[in-house]
Amino acid sequence: MTRVRRWLPGLLLVSPSIIAIAVFVYGMLGWNFKVALSDQHDEISPGSFVGLENFTGIWSEDRWGLSVRHAIVFTVVFVLGALMLGWLLAFLMERGIRGEGGFRAVYLFPMAVSFIATGVVWRWLLNSGTGERAVGLNGLLGYLGLDFLQWGWFRDPDWGMAAMAVPAIWQMSGYIMALFLAGFRGVPEELRESARVDGCTEWQVYRHIVLPFLRPVTLAALIILGHISLKVFDLIVAVSGKQIITDVPAIFMWTAVFDSHDPAKGATIAAYIVLSVCVFVVPYLIWNARRGDRT
Amino acid sequence: MTIRHVRLALLLLFVLLFLLPVYVLLVTSFKPLSEADPSQAWNLPRVWTTEAWAVAWEKLSPGFANSFLLAVPGSLISAALGAMNGYVLSKWRFPGSELVFTLFLFGMFIPYQGVMIPLVQLMVNLGVYGGIPGLVLAHVVYGIPICTLIFRNYYATIPDELIEASRVDGAGMLRTFASIVIPVSGPAFAVVIIWQFTSLWNDFLFAVFLTGPSSWPATVMLNNIAGAQTVPYSQQMAAAILASVPTMIIYVLLGRFFMRGLMAGALKG
């Protein structure tokens, strides 16, 4: 009884949040799946259970295949791009450099601004005109004599989504830099020193001492970038709106709800987004919880 | 030319690249109508004018007010909840509290699209759909995971002996919280309030699904301004800068707390 009295107040204090999370996270996710498994294709009908019909049926739509392809291209370019640029910036700074605070402030500031705001200017910069009609980044490339690099950016029918990743990389690589910088600084200097004394080259020191220390950071960065990427929405709305050429599942879902008024389809797309995120977030959370137990 | 110089040169080059969009935003916002055109994006204004700013402010100000009504209460409530949860989950644990924490964390990663359709339905049923209170509710609830995480990690640094001593003296959970824990929680409150304020201010997804025209925050208004073909570019750019001013001020003045919030988002990475 005394033990219960010891922990009960704590449970009571957290219980509003437990209820809120249970209802709004887990309850709503469940409800969304229920809608996705029904034939509620308009806003009035109650809808009845139809199994996985929506989940399989959607693959026969051209638009869905396109939006999945776009999401994959975007994810690959964005995740690798932000990871590499973030790593490079941290690598250039890790030994300490004059004005480090200033550099960090510049690389990180895009994180503090919304994509809706920066999208206004990115839409201009990524203008698709080339040659005589080149403006924005293409125009700048023209000034610099790099005309051969001009292309249609996000209007390119095949690789446009790779261009869409440019503003995303611009926004997130400072964050990744900060993570890697913390990782670099977590390597004890004595370890590096003793390896050098043992005759290791700088490359060997990096490969065998520093790199293993960066592994957890890299994993965390991958998870963060990946889950942001799969649900990307604001950026696309801001840069190109609802155009099919840059359609992704989150935009498709938005139009399914507001333009086609089809809850079942919207819920199906949402369910796919959730599942794609779960595939790598759930193992990460389990791994993280286990790691927490050990320390 | 040493390695040091090469590194510095590269870092400066990246500074230039990172600031390119800012340069275009700024110069365009000060241009008169005749110059605000993509073909002159890289030129400085020949005639400087703040005309676009005045019009942009007029168009954006209702959204600005809504954003404050949303972000200020939202971040304060989030911080209060986060402090309570973080305290219990680190210093006053109950059986299963670790599992509860992990289940909370999952809420940090879910794509909000996955809850949006039922959430809209629920808000309609509760009669709070379309207004700011409903939007605040959504942000507070889905902010619980990150706020709890930040406070829990912060409270983990308070020695258990301090809590134990207070317990031995006969103080209960709330007494200990108020007299021992809250007085040293300043930095954690700063991190959480800044983090939540920034994400509430910058949010677009919840706002576009959950609010109607009279309660649109600045982001939605800005998107409408920027999406309209009739609005001159100089006004769009001025509006974009205006909508970013509050979070930029916070970033410049309190950047170090903002950083800590970011790092917490990476769990223990």
mmCIF file of N, CA and C in Angstrom, chain B residues 108-161:
data_model
loop_
_atom_site.group_PDB
_atom_site.id
_atom_site.type_symbol
_atom_site.label_atom_id
_atom_site.label_comp_id
_atom_site.label_asym_id
_atom_site.label_seq_id
_atom_site.Cartn_x
_atom_site.Cartn_y
_atom_site.Cartn_z
ATOM 1 N N MET B 108 6.037 11.638 -31.563
ATOM 2 C CA MET B 108 6.884 12.698 -32.088
ATOM 3 C C MET B 108 7.167 12.472 -33.567
ATOM 4 N N PHE B 109 7.128 11.217 -33.975
ATOM 5 C CA PHE B 109 7.531 10.894 -35.346
ATOM 6 C C PHE B 109 6.360 10.657 -36.283
ATOM 7 N N ILE B 110 5.139 10.519 -35.742
ATOM 8 C CA ILE B 110 4.053 10.177 -36.661
ATOM 9 C C ILE B 110 3.826 11.329 -37.643
ATOM 10 N N PRO B 111 3.596 10.973 -38.890
ATOM 11 C CA PRO B 111 3.211 12.009 -39.847
ATOM 12 C C PRO B 111 1.789 12.437 -39.489
ATOM 13 N N TYR B 112 1.581 13.742 -39.362
ATOM 14 C CA TYR B 112 0.268 14.201 -38.899
ATOM 15 C C TYR B 112 -0.837 13.921 -39.909
ATOM 16 N N GLN B 113 -0.462 13.644 -41.148
ATOM 17 C CA GLN B 113 -1.487 13.257 -42.112
ATOM 18 C C GLN B 113 -2.285 12.064 -41.595
ATOM 19 N N GLY B 114 -1.599 11.188 -40.840
ATOM 20 C CA GLY B 114 -2.221 9.954 -40.363
ATOM 21 C C GLY B 114 -3.327 10.175 -39.341
ATOM 22 N N VAL B 115 -3.413 11.370 -38.761
ATOM 23 C CA VAL B 115 -4.470 11.620 -37.777
ATOM 24 C C VAL B 115 -5.432 12.710 -38.259
ATOM 25 N N MET B 116 -5.127 13.302 -39.418
ATOM 26 C CA MET B 116 -5.827 14.519 -39.808
ATOM 27 C C MET B 116 -7.309 14.319 -40.097
ATOM 28 N N ILE B 117 -7.660 13.278 -40.831
ATOM 29 C CA ILE B 117 -9.066 13.089 -41.204
ATOM 30 C C ILE B 117 -9.943 12.852 -39.968
ATOM 31 N N PRO B 118 -9.548 11.927 -39.065
ATOM 32 C CA PRO B 118 -10.346 11.784 -37.837
ATOM 33 C C PRO B 118 -10.330 13.048 -36.976
ATOM 34 N N LEU B 119 -9.209 13.745 -36.956
ATOM 35 C CA LEU B 119 -9.101 14.947 -36.126
ATOM 36 C C LEU B 119 -10.096 16.009 -36.592
ATOM 37 N N VAL B 120 -10.180 16.209 -37.887
ATOM 38 C CA VAL B 120 -11.147 17.167 -38.430
ATOM 39 C C VAL B 120 -12.553 16.753 -38.015
ATOM 40 N N GLN B 121 -12.843 15.462 -38.164
ATOM 41 C CA GLN B 121 -14.160 14.936 -37.800
ATOM 42 C C GLN B 121 -14.461 15.199 -36.327
ATOM 43 N N LEU B 122 -13.466 14.891 -35.471
ATOM 44 C CA LEU B 122 -13.657 15.077 -34.025
ATOM 45 C C LEU B 122 -13.898 16.546 -33.684
ATOM 46 N N MET B 123 -13.123 17.427 -34.323
ATOM 47 C CA MET B 123 -13.272 18.866 -34.028
ATOM 48 C C MET B 123 -14.645 19.355 -34.473
ATOM 49 N N VAL B 124 -15.119 18.829 -35.601
ATOM 50 C CA VAL B 124 -16.455 19.202 -36.050
ATOM 51 C C VAL B 124 -17.477 18.747 -35.001
ATOM 52 N N ASN B 125 -17.327 17.501 -34.541
ATOM 53 C CA ASN B 125 -18.275 16.979 -33.544
ATOM 54 C C ASN B 125 -18.236 17.767 -32.237
ATOM 55 N N LEU B 126 -17.016 18.202 -31.847
ATOM 56 C CA LEU B 126 -16.880 18.960 -30.598
ATOM 57 C C LEU B 126 -17.276 20.415 -30.770
ATOM 58 N N GLY B 127 -17.461 20.834 -32.002
ATOM 59 C CA GLY B 127 -17.842 22.225 -32.265
ATOM 60 C C GLY B 127 -16.689 23.207 -32.168
ATOM 61 N N VAL B 128 -15.432 22.722 -32.224
ATOM 62 C CA VAL B 128 -14.305 23.655 -32.182
ATOM 63 C C VAL B 128 -13.600 23.746 -33.533
ATOM 64 N N TYR B 129 -14.203 23.136 -34.558
ATOM 65 C CA TYR B 129 -13.561 23.148 -35.871
ATOM 66 C C TYR B 129 -13.527 24.564 -36.455
ATOM 67 N N GLY B 130 -12.400 24.907 -37.048
ATOM 68 C CA GLY B 130 -12.307 26.175 -37.758
ATOM 69 C C GLY B 130 -11.735 27.311 -36.932
ATOM 70 N N GLY B 131 -11.736 27.172 -35.594
ATOM 71 C CA GLY B 131 -11.285 28.271 -34.745
ATOM 72 C C GLY B 131 -9.880 28.064 -34.204
ATOM 73 N N ILE B 132 -9.388 29.104 -33.543
ATOM 74 C CA ILE B 132 -8.035 29.028 -32.983
ATOM 75 C C ILE B 132 -7.940 28.069 -31.797
ATOM 76 N N PRO B 133 -8.960 28.002 -30.880
ATOM 77 C CA PRO B 133 -8.828 27.068 -29.760
ATOM 78 C C PRO B 133 -8.591 25.627 -30.208
ATOM 79 N N GLY B 134 -9.272 25.201 -31.257
ATOM 80 C CA GLY B 134 -9.074 23.840 -31.756
ATOM 81 C C GLY B 134 -7.653 23.633 -32.247
ATOM 82 N N LEU B 135 -7.120 24.661 -32.905
ATOM 83 C CA LEU B 135 -5.759 24.572 -33.430
ATOM 84 C C LEU B 135 -4.747 24.525 -32.277
ATOM 85 N N VAL B 136 -5.012 25.330 -31.231
ATOM 86 C CA VAL B 136 -4.132 25.300 -30.059
ATOM 87 C C VAL B 136 -4.166 23.910 -29.434
ATOM 88 N N LEU B 137 -5.369 23.357 -29.299
ATOM 89 C CA LEU B 137 -5.508 22.013 -28.723
ATOM 90 C C LEU B 137 -4.661 21.005 -29.496
ATOM 91 N N ALA B 138 -4.774 21.040 -30.822
ATOM 92 C CA ALA B 138 -4.025 20.084 -31.636
ATOM 93 C C ALA B 138 -2.524 20.240 -31.411
ATOM 94 N N HIS B 139 -2.046 21.485 -31.422
ATOM 95 C CA HIS B 139 -0.609 21.699 -31.252
ATOM 96 C C HIS B 139 -0.133 21.276 -29.870
ATOM 97 N N VAL B 140 -0.944 21.561 -28.846
ATOM 98 C CA VAL B 140 -0.547 21.191 -27.491
ATOM 99 C C VAL B 140 -0.457 19.672 -27.384
ATOM 100 N N VAL B 141 -1.472 18.974 -27.884
ATOM 101 C CA VAL B 141 -1.481 17.514 -27.755
ATOM 102 C C VAL B 141 -0.310 16.892 -28.523
ATOM 103 N N TYR B 142 -0.110 17.306 -29.787
ATOM 104 C CA TYR B 142 0.951 16.668 -30.565
ATOM 105 C C TYR B 142 2.328 17.216 -30.188
ATOM 106 N N GLY B 143 2.362 18.256 -29.344
ATOM 107 C CA GLY B 143 3.640 18.745 -28.830
ATOM 108 C C GLY B 143 4.059 18.051 -27.544
ATOM 109 N N ILE B 144 3.139 17.288 -26.932
ATOM 110 C CA ILE B 144 3.469 16.617 -25.669
ATOM 111 C C ILE B 144 4.748 15.785 -25.773
ATOM 112 N N PRO B 145 4.921 14.965 -26.821
ATOM 113 C CA PRO B 145 6.126 14.121 -26.862
ATOM 114 C C PRO B 145 7.434 14.908 -26.780
ATOM 115 N N ILE B 146 7.621 15.893 -27.652
ATOM 116 C CA ILE B 146 8.904 16.599 -27.668
ATOM 117 C C ILE B 146 9.108 17.385 -26.377
ATOM 118 N N CYS B 147 8.033 17.997 -25.852
ATOM 119 C CA CYS B 147 8.177 18.785 -24.619
ATOM 120 C C CYS B 147 8.523 17.875 -23.443
ATOM 121 N N THR B 148 7.871 16.720 -23.380
ATOM 122 C CA THR B 148 8.175 15.761 -22.325
ATOM 123 C C THR B 148 9.623 15.301 -22.426
ATOM 124 N N LEU B 149 10.051 15.028 -23.640
ATOM 125 C CA LEU B 149 11.422 14.555 -23.855
ATOM 126 C C LEU B 149 12.446 15.591 -23.381
ATOM 127 N N ILE B 150 12.240 16.847 -23.751
ATOM 128 C CA ILE B 150 13.211 17.885 -23.380
ATOM 129 C C ILE B 150 13.282 18.022 -21.853
ATOM 130 N N PHE B 151 12.107 18.076 -21.195
ATOM 131 C CA PHE B 151 12.123 18.214 -19.746
ATOM 132 C C PHE B 151 12.684 16.968 -19.065
ATOM 133 N N ARG B 152 12.352 15.799 -19.580
ATOM 134 C CA ARG B 152 12.834 14.572 -18.950
ATOM 135 C C ARG B 152 14.364 14.524 -19.013
ATOM 136 N N ASN B 153 14.920 14.835 -20.179
ATOM 137 C CA ASN B 153 16.374 14.820 -20.302
ATOM 138 C C ASN B 153 17.015 15.875 -19.404
ATOM 139 N N TYR B 154 16.354 17.006 -19.275
ATOM 140 C CA TYR B 154 16.913 18.058 -18.428
ATOM 141 C C TYR B 154 16.866 17.646 -16.961
ATOM 142 N N TYR B 155 15.728 17.096 -16.536
ATOM 143 C CA TYR B 155 15.589 16.704 -15.132
ATOM 144 C C TYR B 155 16.481 15.521 -14.763
ATOM 145 N N ALA B 156 16.880 14.743 -15.753
ATOM 146 C CA ALA B 156 17.773 13.624 -15.469
ATOM 147 C C ALA B 156 19.090 14.128 -14.890
ATOM 148 N N THR B 157 19.426 15.408 -15.129
ATOM 149 C CA THR B 157 20.692 15.944 -14.622
ATOM 150 C C THR B 157 20.574 16.430 -13.173
ATOM 151 N N ILE B 158 19.349 16.504 -12.641
ATOM 152 C CA ILE B 158 19.190 16.876 -11.224
ATOM 153 C C ILE B 158 19.472 15.630 -10.385
ATOM 154 N N PRO B 159 20.354 15.724 -9.373
ATOM 155 C CA PRO B 159 20.692 14.528 -8.585
ATOM 156 C C PRO B 159 19.459 13.965 -7.872
ATOM 157 N N ASP B 160 19.314 12.625 -7.916
ATOM 158 C CA ASP B 160 18.177 11.976 -7.243
ATOM 159 C C ASP B 160 18.183 12.268 -5.744
ATOM 160 N N GLU B 161 19.405 12.448 -5.177
ATOM 161 C CA GLU B 161 19.510 12.668 -3.725
ATOM 162 C C GLU B 161 18.709 13.901 -3.294
#
